[in-house]
Amino acid sequence: MLIKTRSEIPSSEITPESVYHSRRQFMGNALTLGLGAAGMGGAGLSLAAAPGDGLRARAPSDMVRSAPAPWWQEKFQNIQPVERGGDFWTDEDLTPYRDVVTYNNFYEFGMNKDDPYKYSQTFKVDPWSIDIGGECDKPGVYHLEDFLKPQQLEERIYRLRCVERWSMVIPWVGFSLADLIRRVEPNSKAKYVAFETLVDPEQMPAQRSRFSIVDWPYREGLRMDEAMNPLTFLAVGLYGNYLPPQNGAPIRLVVPWKYGFKSVKSIVKIRFTEQEPPTTWNMMQPSEYGFYANVNPNVHHPRWRQDMETRLPRTLFSVSRQDTLMFNGYGDQVAHLYEGMDLARYY
Ligand SMILES: Nc1nc2c(c(=O)[nH]1)N[C@H]1C(S)=C(S)[C@@H](COP(=O)(O)O)O[C@H]1N2
Ligand SMILES: [Mo]
């Protein structure tokens, strides 16, 4: 891995939200988020003080979430900080915590960007289990606790590019999907991995709506070599703190060179398959959303061009538009996966 040494820490590496918002605004946000007195109890406060020293990014102390269960708190004491200059890092400004947790796509909780944080705050994430099966030698219903306990958590800073033409830079906490896959020993017939989100209409308001456009569960999938690529990540936290429900708690996929919709949230089921699995957006609108969904400035969505993006946050005073990069800037790590493939056909 390439390691650059630097004599100085550039200003962009200083957690930007600390200067971005005043404390007064934090308090306002915390209340809107439903993280008032109850949500910021003892566990949250001790978390703010202790773990993850050396992490590049920390949630603002007023917005720190409390642990879903005591074992989570232990797990988050020891997060390996991202390596500056490495493959899992960028020197771009981080999107402020507040924007990462209030501007979301999570259609199970509603279609508007603020629906997920408004309607997900009582979502239960512990206990949580994942049903793993299909073409693998160790199928079973695994408790997330059993999976996470032996797993070293690490921090990664990735760009996230939504097909709607906005993007963010997010410091995630989690581990490689490849680590999980190796433990369940896929066999030689496993060519794809399929993922599903929880179905629970009692907790997810859009799943009980008669007007919902999505055929639940939300489904996504990857080719096996994409799933095993070192960039492909399972996130259980962001900004050094537990993943908020609106971002896909307790565990969600992050595939930074693909459009955001591939990064399926709140995963309860994983299947190894021989055939390409059906995926939610492709099933709904195949002419607009392909299975591959690699970020590609040369292949436009029928309703919007893909060669530009807005880096969030947008403010009253500035809109930061920038060129979209092939594979979202991760070409060195992933272009070889698609050698000889016509990416206009396999979009
Ligand atoms: N289950 C589920 N996963 C999902 C979605 C969704 O609606 N449901 N939206 C996707 C889309 S379109 C994007 S851009 C990202 C957004 O992730 P974020 O809200 O954490 O930024 O989640 C993806 N994962
Ligand atoms: Mo998206």
Short mmCIF file of C-alpha atoms and ligand atoms in Angstrom, two decimals:
data_model
loop_
_atom_site.label_atom_id
_atom_site.label_comp_id
_atom_site.label_asym_id
_atom_site.label_seq_id
_atom_site.Cartn_x
_atom_site.Cartn_y
_atom_site.Cartn_z
CA MET A 1 0.00 0.00 0.00
CA LEU A 2 1.27 3.45 -0.91
CA ILE A 3 2.17 5.48 2.14
CA LYS A 4 2.79 9.18 1.72
CA THR A 5 4.54 10.95 4.53
CA ARG A 6 3.65 14.54 5.10
CA SER A 7 5.37 17.18 7.14
CA GLU A 8 2.13 18.94 7.95
CA ILE A 9 -1.47 17.98 8.44
CA PRO A 10 -3.44 19.93 5.81
CA SER A 11 -6.33 21.95 7.15
CA SER A 12 -8.75 19.73 5.23
CA GLU A 13 -7.83 16.88 7.55
CA ILE A 14 -9.03 18.63 10.65
CA THR A 15 -12.54 17.36 11.34
CA PRO A 16 -14.43 20.09 9.53
CA GLU A 17 -17.71 19.94 11.37
CA SER A 18 -16.13 21.21 14.56
CA VAL A 19 -15.75 24.59 12.94
CA TYR A 20 -18.74 24.21 10.68
CA HIS A 21 -21.46 24.32 13.27
CA SER A 22 -21.72 26.22 16.50
CA ARG A 23 -22.53 24.32 19.66
CA ARG A 24 -25.93 25.95 19.63
CA GLN A 25 -26.70 24.44 16.24
CA PHE A 26 -25.53 21.03 17.46
CA MET A 27 -28.02 21.14 20.28
CA GLY A 28 -30.76 22.08 17.86
CA ASN A 29 -29.81 19.20 15.60
CA ALA A 30 -29.57 16.73 18.43
CA LEU A 31 -33.10 17.58 19.48
CA THR A 32 -34.49 17.33 15.96
CA LEU A 33 -32.82 13.96 15.68
CA GLY A 34 -34.56 12.71 18.78
CA LEU A 35 -31.22 12.33 20.51
CA GLY A 36 -32.19 14.41 23.50
CA ALA A 37 -31.65 13.41 27.11
CA ALA A 38 -32.80 9.82 26.58
CA GLY A 39 -30.70 9.09 23.52
CA MET A 40 -27.52 10.59 24.93
CA GLY A 41 -27.42 8.69 28.19
CA GLY A 42 -24.50 7.32 30.13
CA ALA A 43 -23.17 4.95 27.49
CA GLY A 44 -23.01 7.73 24.93
CA LEU A 45 -21.08 10.04 27.20
CA SER A 46 -18.46 7.50 28.18
CA LEU A 47 -18.08 6.58 24.53
CA ALA A 48 -17.27 10.17 23.67
CA ALA A 49 -14.44 10.16 26.17
CA ALA A 50 -12.75 6.82 25.66
CA PRO A 51 -12.42 4.81 22.48
CA GLY A 52 -11.02 5.17 19.04
CA ASP A 53 -8.17 7.52 19.87
CA GLY A 54 -6.30 8.34 16.72
CA LEU A 55 -9.39 8.10 14.52
CA ARG A 56 -9.48 10.67 11.79
CA ALA A 57 -13.08 11.64 12.42
CA ARG A 58 -15.34 11.62 15.45
CA ALA A 59 -19.03 12.33 15.78
CA PRO A 60 -19.68 15.73 17.40
CA SER A 61 -19.89 15.14 21.15
CA ASP A 62 -23.45 16.47 21.32
CA MET A 63 -24.62 14.00 18.71
CA VAL A 64 -22.81 10.86 19.83
CA ARG A 65 -25.16 7.87 19.86
CA SER A 66 -25.34 5.45 22.74
CA ALA A 67 -24.42 1.80 22.23
CA PRO A 68 -27.20 -0.50 20.92
CA ALA A 69 -26.01 -3.02 23.56
CA PRO A 70 -23.02 -3.18 25.95
CA TRP A 71 -20.97 -5.47 23.67
CA TRP A 72 -21.06 -2.83 20.94
CA GLN A 73 -19.38 -0.37 23.26
CA GLU A 74 -16.53 -2.79 23.87
CA LYS A 75 -16.15 -3.38 20.14
CA PHE A 76 -15.88 0.34 19.39
CA GLN A 77 -13.08 0.82 21.96
CA ASN A 78 -10.59 -0.48 19.45
CA ILE A 79 -10.99 0.85 15.90
CA GLN A 80 -7.98 0.85 13.63
CA PRO A 81 -7.61 4.41 12.25
CA VAL A 82 -7.50 4.85 8.49
CA GLU A 83 -4.01 4.90 6.99
CA ARG A 84 -3.23 8.32 5.58
CA GLY A 85 -2.31 8.02 1.90
CA GLY A 86 -3.61 4.46 1.68
CA ASP A 87 -6.24 2.94 -0.60
CA PHE A 88 -9.05 3.53 1.88
CA TRP A 89 -8.43 7.23 2.39
CA THR A 90 -8.97 10.56 0.68
CA ASP A 91 -7.81 14.06 1.60
CA GLU A 92 -11.11 15.60 0.45
CA ASP A 93 -13.18 17.49 3.03
CA LEU A 94 -15.47 15.21 4.98
CA THR A 95 -19.19 15.79 4.63
CA PRO A 96 -20.24 17.12 8.07
CA TYR A 97 -21.76 14.53 10.40
CA ARG A 98 -25.04 16.37 10.53
CA ASP A 99 -25.52 16.12 6.75
CA VAL A 100 -24.49 12.45 6.63
CA VAL A 101 -27.19 11.54 9.16
CA THR A 102 -30.04 13.81 8.03
CA TYR A 103 -29.91 13.61 4.21
CA ASN A 104 -30.55 9.97 3.35
CA ASN A 105 -32.09 7.53 0.93
CA PHE A 106 -33.76 4.69 2.83
CA TYR A 107 -37.10 4.16 1.14
CA GLU A 108 -38.34 1.79 3.85
CA PHE A 109 -38.75 4.91 5.99
CA GLY A 110 -40.13 7.21 3.27
CA MET A 111 -39.19 8.97 0.05
CA ASN A 112 -38.05 12.36 1.36
CA LYS A 113 -34.43 12.92 2.31
CA ASP A 114 -35.35 13.69 5.93
CA ASP A 115 -37.86 10.84 6.34
CA PRO A 116 -35.24 8.24 7.32
CA TYR A 117 -33.91 10.17 10.30
CA LYS A 118 -37.37 11.36 11.33
CA TYR A 119 -38.97 7.92 11.32
CA SER A 120 -36.15 5.54 12.23
CA GLN A 121 -35.01 6.63 15.67
CA THR A 122 -36.75 3.81 17.55
CA PHE A 123 -35.58 1.14 15.07
CA LYS A 124 -34.27 -1.92 16.98
CA VAL A 125 -30.80 -3.07 15.99
CA ASP A 126 -29.92 -5.49 18.80
CA PRO A 127 -30.26 -8.44 18.84
CA TRP A 128 -29.73 -8.80 15.07
CA SER A 129 -29.06 -11.88 13.01
CA ILE A 130 -28.10 -12.53 9.40
CA ASP A 131 -29.30 -15.60 7.53
CA ILE A 132 -26.44 -16.76 5.31
CA GLY A 133 -26.86 -19.55 2.78
CA GLY A 134 -26.85 -20.75 -0.80
CA GLU A 135 -23.62 -21.99 -2.36
CA CYS A 136 -21.44 -22.07 0.76
CA ASP A 137 -20.20 -24.70 3.20
CA LYS A 138 -21.10 -22.92 6.44
CA PRO A 139 -24.68 -21.69 6.01
CA GLY A 140 -26.65 -20.64 9.05
CA VAL A 141 -28.39 -17.91 10.97
CA TYR A 142 -25.54 -15.94 12.53
CA HIS A 143 -25.92 -13.53 15.41
CA LEU A 144 -24.28 -10.26 14.50
CA GLU A 145 -22.59 -10.35 17.89
CA ASP A 146 -20.84 -13.63 17.03
CA PHE A 147 -19.69 -12.23 13.72
CA LEU A 148 -18.44 -8.94 15.07
CA LYS A 149 -16.75 -10.08 18.28
CA PRO A 150 -13.67 -11.65 16.60
CA GLN A 151 -13.56 -8.93 13.92
CA GLN A 152 -11.09 -6.03 14.02
CA LEU A 153 -12.99 -2.86 13.12
CA GLU A 154 -11.32 -0.26 10.96
CA GLU A 155 -11.98 3.26 9.75
CA ARG A 156 -12.23 4.08 6.04
CA ILE A 157 -12.91 7.36 4.28
CA TYR A 158 -14.83 6.83 1.05
CA ARG A 159 -16.66 8.96 -1.50
CA LEU A 160 -20.35 8.03 -1.88
CA ARG A 161 -21.89 8.96 -5.26
CA CYS A 162 -25.66 8.70 -5.62
CA VAL A 163 -27.17 8.26 -9.06
CA GLU A 164 -29.19 11.43 -8.25
CA ARG A 165 -25.93 13.37 -8.79
CA TRP A 166 -25.03 14.29 -5.24
CA SER A 167 -22.02 12.95 -3.39
CA MET A 168 -20.54 12.88 0.09
CA VAL A 169 -17.26 11.91 1.74
CA ILE A 170 -17.93 9.66 4.73
CA PRO A 171 -15.63 8.18 7.39
CA TRP A 172 -17.05 4.70 7.92
CA VAL A 173 -16.26 2.10 10.60
CA GLY A 174 -16.52 -1.58 9.72
CA PHE A 175 -14.65 -4.44 8.03
CA SER A 176 -14.10 -6.00 4.60
CA LEU A 177 -16.97 -8.00 3.16
CA ALA A 178 -14.26 -10.49 2.09
CA ASP A 179 -13.57 -11.26 5.80
CA LEU A 180 -17.18 -12.32 6.30
CA ILE A 181 -17.31 -14.27 3.03
CA ARG A 182 -14.19 -16.31 3.86
CA ARG A 183 -15.69 -17.39 7.16
CA VAL A 184 -18.73 -19.00 5.52
CA GLU A 185 -16.69 -20.75 2.81
CA PRO A 186 -18.48 -20.26 -0.52
CA ASN A 187 -18.10 -23.22 -2.91
CA SER A 188 -17.06 -23.20 -6.57
CA LYS A 189 -20.64 -22.62 -7.77
CA ALA A 190 -20.82 -19.27 -5.96
CA LYS A 191 -20.60 -16.66 -8.73
CA TYR A 192 -22.67 -13.90 -7.10
CA VAL A 193 -23.64 -12.67 -3.64
CA ALA A 194 -27.17 -11.42 -2.98
CA PHE A 195 -28.24 -9.24 -0.04
CA GLU A 196 -31.60 -8.36 1.47
CA THR A 197 -32.76 -5.66 3.87
CA LEU A 198 -35.09 -6.35 6.79
CA VAL A 199 -38.82 -6.48 6.12
CA ASP A 200 -40.69 -5.20 9.19
CA PRO A 201 -43.74 -3.08 8.37
CA GLU A 202 -44.25 -2.28 12.05
CA GLN A 203 -40.91 -0.52 12.19
CA MET A 204 -40.62 0.66 8.59
CA PRO A 205 -43.54 2.92 7.70
CA ALA A 206 -43.16 2.80 3.92
CA GLN A 207 -43.45 -1.00 4.01
CA ARG A 208 -46.99 -0.69 5.33
CA SER A 209 -47.97 2.01 2.86
CA ARG A 210 -50.30 1.01 0.05
CA PHE A 211 -48.57 3.54 -2.18
CA SER A 212 -45.09 2.13 -1.84
CA ILE A 213 -43.39 1.71 -5.22
CA VAL A 214 -40.81 -0.82 -4.04
CA ASP A 215 -41.37 -4.58 -3.95
CA TRP A 216 -39.84 -5.38 -0.52
CA PRO A 217 -37.37 -6.56 0.58
CA TYR A 218 -34.83 -4.16 -0.89
CA ARG A 219 -32.42 -6.44 -2.76
CA GLU A 220 -28.91 -5.95 -4.06
CA GLY A 221 -26.10 -8.09 -5.37
CA LEU A 222 -22.49 -8.23 -6.47
CA ARG A 223 -20.43 -10.49 -8.64
CA MET A 224 -18.14 -12.64 -6.47
CA ASP A 225 -14.93 -10.87 -7.53
CA GLU A 226 -16.54 -7.49 -6.78
CA ALA A 227 -17.62 -8.75 -3.38
CA MET A 228 -14.09 -10.00 -2.61
CA ASN A 229 -12.40 -6.74 -3.71
CA PRO A 230 -10.62 -5.15 -0.72
CA LEU A 231 -12.61 -1.90 -1.16
CA THR A 232 -15.96 -3.63 -0.58
CA PHE A 233 -16.94 -2.89 3.00
CA LEU A 234 -19.52 -3.74 5.62
CA ALA A 235 -20.12 -0.64 7.75
CA VAL A 236 -21.32 -0.78 11.35
CA GLY A 237 -20.44 2.80 12.23
CA LEU A 238 -19.52 6.23 10.92
CA TYR A 239 -17.52 9.10 12.40
CA GLY A 240 -16.16 6.69 15.03
CA ASN A 241 -19.65 6.09 16.41
CA TYR A 242 -22.42 3.51 15.98
CA LEU A 243 -24.27 3.58 12.67
CA PRO A 244 -27.53 5.55 12.98
CA PRO A 245 -30.63 3.64 11.79
CA GLN A 246 -31.14 6.08 8.90
CA ASN A 247 -27.70 5.09 7.55
CA GLY A 248 -28.49 1.37 7.64
CA ALA A 249 -27.86 0.15 11.20
CA PRO A 250 -26.73 -2.22 12.41
CA ILE A 251 -24.85 -3.32 9.28
CA ARG A 252 -24.85 -2.12 5.66
CA LEU A 253 -22.83 -2.59 2.53
CA VAL A 254 -20.55 0.15 1.14
CA VAL A 255 -19.31 -0.24 -2.45
CA PRO A 256 -17.61 3.08 -3.18
CA TRP A 257 -17.04 2.70 -6.95
CA LYS A 258 -20.73 1.99 -7.63
CA TYR A 259 -23.79 4.23 -7.38
CA GLY A 260 -25.14 4.50 -3.83
CA PHE A 261 -28.15 2.26 -4.43
CA LYS A 262 -25.86 -0.81 -4.50
CA SER A 263 -24.93 -0.12 -0.86
CA VAL A 264 -27.84 -1.98 0.73
CA LYS A 265 -28.76 -1.12 4.32
CA SER A 266 -29.83 -3.09 7.42
CA ILE A 267 -28.86 -6.49 5.99
CA VAL A 268 -30.63 -9.64 7.27
CA LYS A 269 -29.96 -12.11 4.48
CA ILE A 270 -26.98 -13.10 2.31
CA ARG A 271 -27.10 -15.73 -0.43
CA PHE A 272 -24.34 -17.15 -2.64
CA THR A 273 -25.77 -17.90 -6.07
CA GLU A 274 -24.80 -19.29 -9.44
CA GLN A 275 -27.01 -16.85 -11.36
CA GLU A 276 -27.04 -13.06 -11.27
CA PRO A 277 -29.55 -12.19 -8.52
CA PRO A 278 -32.50 -9.82 -9.11
CA THR A 279 -31.88 -6.34 -7.66
CA THR A 280 -34.43 -3.74 -6.55
CA TRP A 281 -33.77 -0.79 -8.87
CA ASN A 282 -33.05 -2.98 -11.85
CA MET A 283 -36.35 -4.82 -11.33
CA MET A 284 -38.24 -1.53 -11.10
CA GLN A 285 -36.68 0.27 -14.04
CA PRO A 286 -34.22 -1.89 -16.02
CA SER A 287 -33.62 0.74 -18.69
CA GLU A 288 -32.41 3.19 -16.03
CA TYR A 289 -30.59 1.02 -13.48
CA GLY A 290 -28.33 -1.89 -14.34
CA PHE A 291 -26.95 -4.68 -12.18
CA TYR A 292 -23.40 -3.31 -12.34
CA ALA A 293 -24.16 0.37 -11.64
CA ASN A 294 -20.51 1.39 -11.72
CA VAL A 295 -20.08 5.15 -11.45
CA ASN A 296 -19.43 6.13 -15.06
CA PRO A 297 -19.33 9.71 -16.38
CA ASN A 298 -19.60 8.42 -19.97
CA VAL A 299 -22.84 6.49 -19.57
CA HIS A 300 -25.77 8.74 -18.77
CA HIS A 301 -28.96 7.91 -16.98
CA PRO A 302 -31.89 8.55 -19.37
CA ARG A 303 -33.13 11.43 -17.24
CA TRP A 304 -29.89 12.98 -16.01
CA ARG A 305 -26.28 13.28 -17.11
CA GLN A 306 -23.67 11.55 -14.98
CA ASP A 307 -20.53 13.54 -15.72
CA MET A 308 -21.04 16.07 -12.91
CA GLU A 309 -22.03 15.89 -9.27
CA THR A 310 -22.80 18.20 -6.36
CA ARG A 311 -20.65 17.58 -3.33
CA LEU A 312 -22.80 17.98 -0.22
CA PRO A 313 -23.53 20.02 1.78
CA ARG A 314 -25.13 22.60 -0.42
CA THR A 315 -25.43 25.89 1.42
CA LEU A 316 -27.19 29.16 0.67
CA PHE A 317 -23.85 30.60 -0.33
CA SER A 318 -22.20 27.83 -2.26
CA VAL A 319 -22.92 24.88 -4.47
CA SER A 320 -19.88 22.80 -5.08
CA ARG A 321 -20.14 21.10 -8.46
CA GLN A 322 -17.37 18.86 -9.67
CA ASP A 323 -16.57 16.34 -12.38
CA THR A 324 -17.63 12.77 -11.71
CA LEU A 325 -14.72 10.36 -12.05
CA MET A 326 -14.76 6.93 -13.71
CA PHE A 327 -15.42 4.31 -11.02
CA ASN A 328 -15.88 7.26 -8.65
CA GLY A 329 -12.11 7.70 -8.63
CA TYR A 330 -11.36 4.08 -7.61
CA GLY A 331 -10.24 2.90 -11.08
CA ASP A 332 -6.77 1.80 -9.91
CA GLN A 333 -8.38 -0.66 -7.51
CA VAL A 334 -11.28 -1.95 -9.64
CA ALA A 335 -10.89 -1.27 -13.38
CA HIS A 336 -9.32 -4.74 -13.87
CA LEU A 337 -12.61 -6.36 -12.80
CA TYR A 338 -14.26 -5.10 -15.99
CA GLU A 339 -11.53 -5.64 -18.59
CA GLY A 340 -13.06 -6.48 -21.95
CA MET A 341 -16.60 -5.67 -20.80
CA ASP A 342 -18.73 -3.14 -22.66
CA LEU A 343 -19.70 -0.85 -19.78
CA ALA A 344 -22.29 0.95 -21.90
CA ARG A 345 -24.11 -2.37 -22.26
CA TYR A 346 -23.43 -3.60 -18.72
CA TYR A 347 -24.34 -0.33 -16.96
N1 LIG B 1 -32.51 -0.95 2.14
C1 LIG B 1 -32.16 0.15 1.45
N2 LIG B 1 -30.85 0.38 1.20
C2 LIG B 1 -30.47 1.50 0.52
C3 LIG B 1 -31.45 2.41 0.02
C4 LIG B 1 -32.82 2.14 0.33
O1 LIG B 1 -33.75 2.90 -0.05
N3 LIG B 1 -33.14 1.01 1.05
N4 LIG B 1 -31.05 3.51 -0.71
C5 LIG B 1 -29.75 3.42 -1.39
C6 LIG B 1 -29.32 4.68 -1.98
S1 LIG B 1 -30.16 5.17 -3.38
C7 LIG B 1 -28.27 5.39 -1.50
S2 LIG B 1 -27.70 6.77 -2.32
C8 LIG B 1 -27.59 5.02 -0.23
C9 LIG B 1 -27.60 6.19 0.72
O2 LIG B 1 -26.85 5.93 1.88
P1 LIG B 1 -26.82 7.02 3.05
O3 LIG B 1 -28.22 7.43 3.34
O4 LIG B 1 -26.15 6.36 4.21
O5 LIG B 1 -26.01 8.19 2.53
O6 LIG B 1 -28.23 3.91 0.41
C10 LIG B 1 -28.66 2.88 -0.47
N5 LIG B 1 -29.15 1.74 0.30
MO MO B 2 -28.80 6.78 -4.41
#
